[in-house]
Amino acid sequence: MDQLPILAVDIDGVISLFGFEDAPSGPGFRFELIDGTPHCISVAAGERLRRLQESFELVWATGWQDRANDHLPTIIGIGPLEVIEFDREGPPPSRFAAAHWKLAPLDSFAGGREMAWIDDSFDQSCFEWAIRREADGVATLLVPTEPARGLEEAHVDALETWASDLAAS
Ligand SMILES: [Mg+2]
């Protein structure tokens, strides 16, 4: 394989955590004020993403858009990365009419390349998209996270196994 697979990375619910009852504490977490809003950042998620950069080409797939590269490189040492642009104003292409708002831009960014995608808010359209790509022979992996926990060690294990199986095939 001459190109690493793409890893599309969401931020809210993956790196920036929310929805917890008790705020996480310990060395794996840090509270950061970003553009005036407090965020609970999983420092551990940053470390895990750095490891995944050995097996994947990371890109941002987040509503943060360019703000991702403004903040995340200094906070968790990831980036700057390419940003998948989401135009939430215009209508999506008809075959994505009822789909998740990230799906059409993500699909056109990926083209025929293998892609894994980490996100906390997949819907049915995402899973159907992944199944269609797989049926077309394009390896595709969706990695759902819990927004209060973010990217965890088990996700890294699954992603690394997937990438090494792909490299061996
Ligand atoms: Mg999210």
CSV table of C-alpha atoms and ligand atoms in Angstrom, one decimal:
chain,number,residue,atom,x,y,z
A,1,MET,CA,0.0,0.0,0.0
A,2,ASP,CA,1.6,3.3,-1.1
A,3,GLN,CA,-0.8,5.5,0.9
A,4,LEU,CA,-1.8,5.3,4.5
A,5,PRO,CA,-5.6,5.0,5.1
A,6,ILE,CA,-7.4,8.2,6.1
A,7,LEU,CA,-8.5,8.7,9.7
A,8,ALA,CA,-11.2,11.4,9.9
A,9,VAL,CA,-11.2,12.8,13.5
A,10,ASP,CA,-14.1,14.6,15.2
A,11,ILE,CA,-13.3,16.8,18.2
A,12,ASP,CA,-16.4,17.3,20.3
A,13,GLY,CA,-17.1,14.0,22.0
A,14,VAL,CA,-13.7,12.6,20.9
A,15,ILE,CA,-11.1,15.0,22.2
A,16,SER,CA,-13.3,17.6,23.9
A,17,LEU,CA,-15.5,15.8,26.3
A,18,PHE,CA,-19.1,16.6,27.5
A,19,GLY,CA,-22.1,14.9,29.0
A,20,PHE,CA,-20.4,13.6,32.1
A,21,GLU,CA,-22.0,13.7,35.5
A,22,ASP,CA,-18.8,14.2,37.4
A,23,ALA,CA,-16.1,16.2,35.6
A,24,PRO,CA,-13.2,13.9,34.8
A,25,SER,CA,-10.0,14.5,36.7
A,26,GLY,CA,-6.5,13.2,36.8
A,27,PRO,CA,-3.5,13.7,34.4
A,28,GLY,CA,-5.4,12.5,31.4
A,29,PHE,CA,-7.7,15.6,31.4
A,30,ARG,CA,-7.3,19.3,31.3
A,31,PHE,CA,-9.7,22.2,31.3
A,32,GLU,CA,-9.0,24.8,28.6
A,33,LEU,CA,-10.7,28.1,27.8
A,34,ILE,CA,-11.1,28.1,24.0
A,35,ASP,CA,-12.6,31.2,22.4
A,36,GLY,CA,-14.2,32.0,25.8
A,37,THR,CA,-15.8,28.6,26.2
A,38,PRO,CA,-14.4,26.0,28.7
A,39,HIS,CA,-13.6,22.7,27.2
A,40,CYS,CA,-12.7,19.4,29.0
A,41,ILE,CA,-9.8,18.2,26.9
A,42,SER,CA,-8.7,14.5,27.0
A,43,VAL,CA,-5.0,14.8,26.9
A,44,ALA,CA,-4.9,11.0,26.7
A,45,ALA,CA,-6.9,11.2,23.4
A,46,GLY,CA,-4.1,13.5,22.0
A,47,GLU,CA,-1.4,10.9,23.0
A,48,ARG,CA,-3.5,8.2,21.3
A,49,LEU,CA,-4.0,10.2,18.1
A,50,ARG,CA,-0.2,10.7,18.0
A,51,ARG,CA,0.3,7.0,18.0
A,52,LEU,CA,-2.3,6.5,15.3
A,53,GLN,CA,-0.4,8.9,13.0
A,54,GLU,CA,2.0,6.0,12.4
A,55,SER,CA,-0.7,4.0,10.7
A,56,PHE,CA,-3.1,6.7,9.4
A,57,GLU,CA,-3.2,10.0,7.6
A,58,LEU,CA,-5.2,12.1,10.1
A,59,VAL,CA,-7.7,14.8,8.9
A,60,TRP,CA,-10.1,16.9,10.9
A,61,ALA,CA,-13.8,16.1,10.4
A,62,THR,CA,-15.3,18.5,12.8
A,63,GLY,CA,-17.6,21.5,13.1
A,64,TRP,CA,-14.6,23.3,14.5
A,65,GLN,CA,-13.4,23.6,10.9
A,66,ASP,CA,-10.3,25.8,10.8
A,67,ARG,CA,-10.5,26.5,14.5
A,68,ALA,CA,-9.2,23.0,15.0
A,69,ASN,CA,-5.8,24.0,13.6
A,70,ASP,CA,-5.9,27.2,15.6
A,71,HIS,CA,-6.1,25.4,18.9
A,72,LEU,CA,-5.5,21.7,18.9
A,73,PRO,CA,-1.8,21.7,17.9
A,74,THR,CA,-0.9,23.7,21.0
A,75,ILE,CA,-3.3,21.9,23.3
A,76,ILE,CA,-2.7,18.3,22.5
A,77,GLY,CA,0.1,18.3,19.9
A,78,ILE,CA,-2.0,17.2,17.0
A,79,GLY,CA,-2.0,19.1,13.8
A,80,PRO,CA,-2.1,21.2,11.8
A,81,LEU,CA,-4.0,18.7,9.7
A,82,GLU,CA,-6.0,19.0,6.6
A,83,VAL,CA,-9.6,20.1,7.3
A,84,ILE,CA,-12.6,18.5,5.6
A,85,GLU,CA,-14.8,21.5,4.8
A,86,PHE,CA,-18.5,21.3,5.8
A,87,ASP,CA,-20.8,23.7,4.1
A,88,ARG,CA,-23.9,23.6,6.4
A,89,GLU,CA,-25.6,26.3,4.4
A,90,GLY,CA,-26.1,24.8,1.0
A,91,PRO,CA,-28.3,21.8,0.2
A,92,PRO,CA,-26.5,18.4,0.2
A,93,PRO,CA,-26.3,16.4,-3.1
A,94,SER,CA,-29.6,14.5,-3.5
A,95,ARG,CA,-28.2,11.1,-2.7
A,96,PHE,CA,-27.2,12.5,0.7
A,97,ALA,CA,-30.4,14.5,1.2
A,98,ALA,CA,-31.5,12.8,4.4
A,99,ALA,CA,-27.9,11.9,5.5
A,100,HIS,CA,-25.7,13.0,8.4
A,101,TRP,CA,-24.4,16.5,7.7
A,102,LYS,CA,-20.8,15.4,7.5
A,103,LEU,CA,-21.4,12.6,5.1
A,104,ALA,CA,-21.4,14.2,1.6
A,105,PRO,CA,-18.2,16.2,2.2
A,106,LEU,CA,-16.5,13.3,3.9
A,107,ASP,CA,-17.4,11.0,1.0
A,108,SER,CA,-16.1,13.3,-1.6
A,109,PHE,CA,-12.9,13.9,0.4
A,110,ALA,CA,-12.3,10.2,0.7
A,111,GLY,CA,-13.0,9.3,-2.9
A,112,GLY,CA,-11.9,5.7,-3.3
A,113,ARG,CA,-9.5,5.7,-0.4
A,114,GLU,CA,-9.7,3.5,2.7
A,115,MET,CA,-11.0,5.5,5.6
A,116,ALA,CA,-11.7,5.2,9.3
A,117,TRP,CA,-13.8,7.8,11.0
A,118,ILE,CA,-14.0,8.5,14.8
A,119,ASP,CA,-17.1,10.4,15.9
A,120,ASP,CA,-19.5,10.5,18.8
A,121,SER,CA,-22.7,11.0,16.8
A,122,PHE,CA,-23.0,8.6,13.9
A,123,ASP,CA,-26.5,8.0,12.6
A,124,GLN,CA,-28.1,5.3,10.5
A,125,SER,CA,-27.0,7.0,7.3
A,126,CYS,CA,-23.3,6.8,8.3
A,127,PHE,CA,-23.5,3.0,8.9
A,128,GLU,CA,-25.3,2.5,5.6
A,129,TRP,CA,-22.7,4.6,3.8
A,130,ALA,CA,-19.9,2.5,5.4
A,131,ILE,CA,-21.7,-0.7,4.3
A,132,ARG,CA,-22.0,0.6,0.7
A,133,ARG,CA,-18.3,1.5,0.6
A,134,GLU,CA,-17.3,-1.9,1.9
A,135,ALA,CA,-19.6,-3.6,-0.7
A,136,ASP,CA,-17.7,-1.5,-3.3
A,137,GLY,CA,-14.5,-3.0,-2.0
A,138,VAL,CA,-13.3,0.2,-0.2
A,139,ALA,CA,-12.3,-0.6,3.4
A,140,THR,CA,-14.3,1.7,5.8
A,141,LEU,CA,-14.4,1.7,9.6
A,142,LEU,CA,-16.6,3.7,11.9
A,143,VAL,CA,-15.4,4.1,15.4
A,144,PRO,CA,-18.1,5.5,17.7
A,145,THR,CA,-17.0,7.2,21.0
A,146,GLU,CA,-18.9,8.0,24.2
A,147,PRO,CA,-18.9,11.8,24.4
A,148,ALA,CA,-18.1,11.7,28.1
A,149,ARG,CA,-15.1,9.4,27.6
A,150,GLY,CA,-13.8,10.3,24.1
A,151,LEU,CA,-11.1,8.3,22.3
A,152,GLU,CA,-10.1,5.4,24.5
A,153,GLU,CA,-7.4,2.7,24.4
A,154,ALA,CA,-9.8,0.1,23.0
A,155,HIS,CA,-10.5,2.3,20.0
A,156,VAL,CA,-6.8,2.6,19.3
A,157,ASP,CA,-6.4,-1.2,19.4
A,158,ALA,CA,-9.3,-1.6,17.0
A,159,LEU,CA,-7.9,1.0,14.6
A,160,GLU,CA,-4.4,-0.3,14.7
A,161,THR,CA,-5.6,-3.9,14.0
A,162,TRP,CA,-7.7,-2.7,11.1
A,163,ALA,CA,-4.9,-0.7,9.6
A,164,SER,CA,-2.4,-3.6,9.9
A,165,ASP,CA,-4.8,-6.1,8.4
A,166,LEU,CA,-5.3,-3.6,5.5
A,167,ALA,CA,-1.6,-3.2,5.0
A,168,ALA,CA,-1.2,-6.9,4.9
A,169,SER,CA,-4.0,-7.5,2.4
B,1,MG,MG,-18.8,15.2,17.9
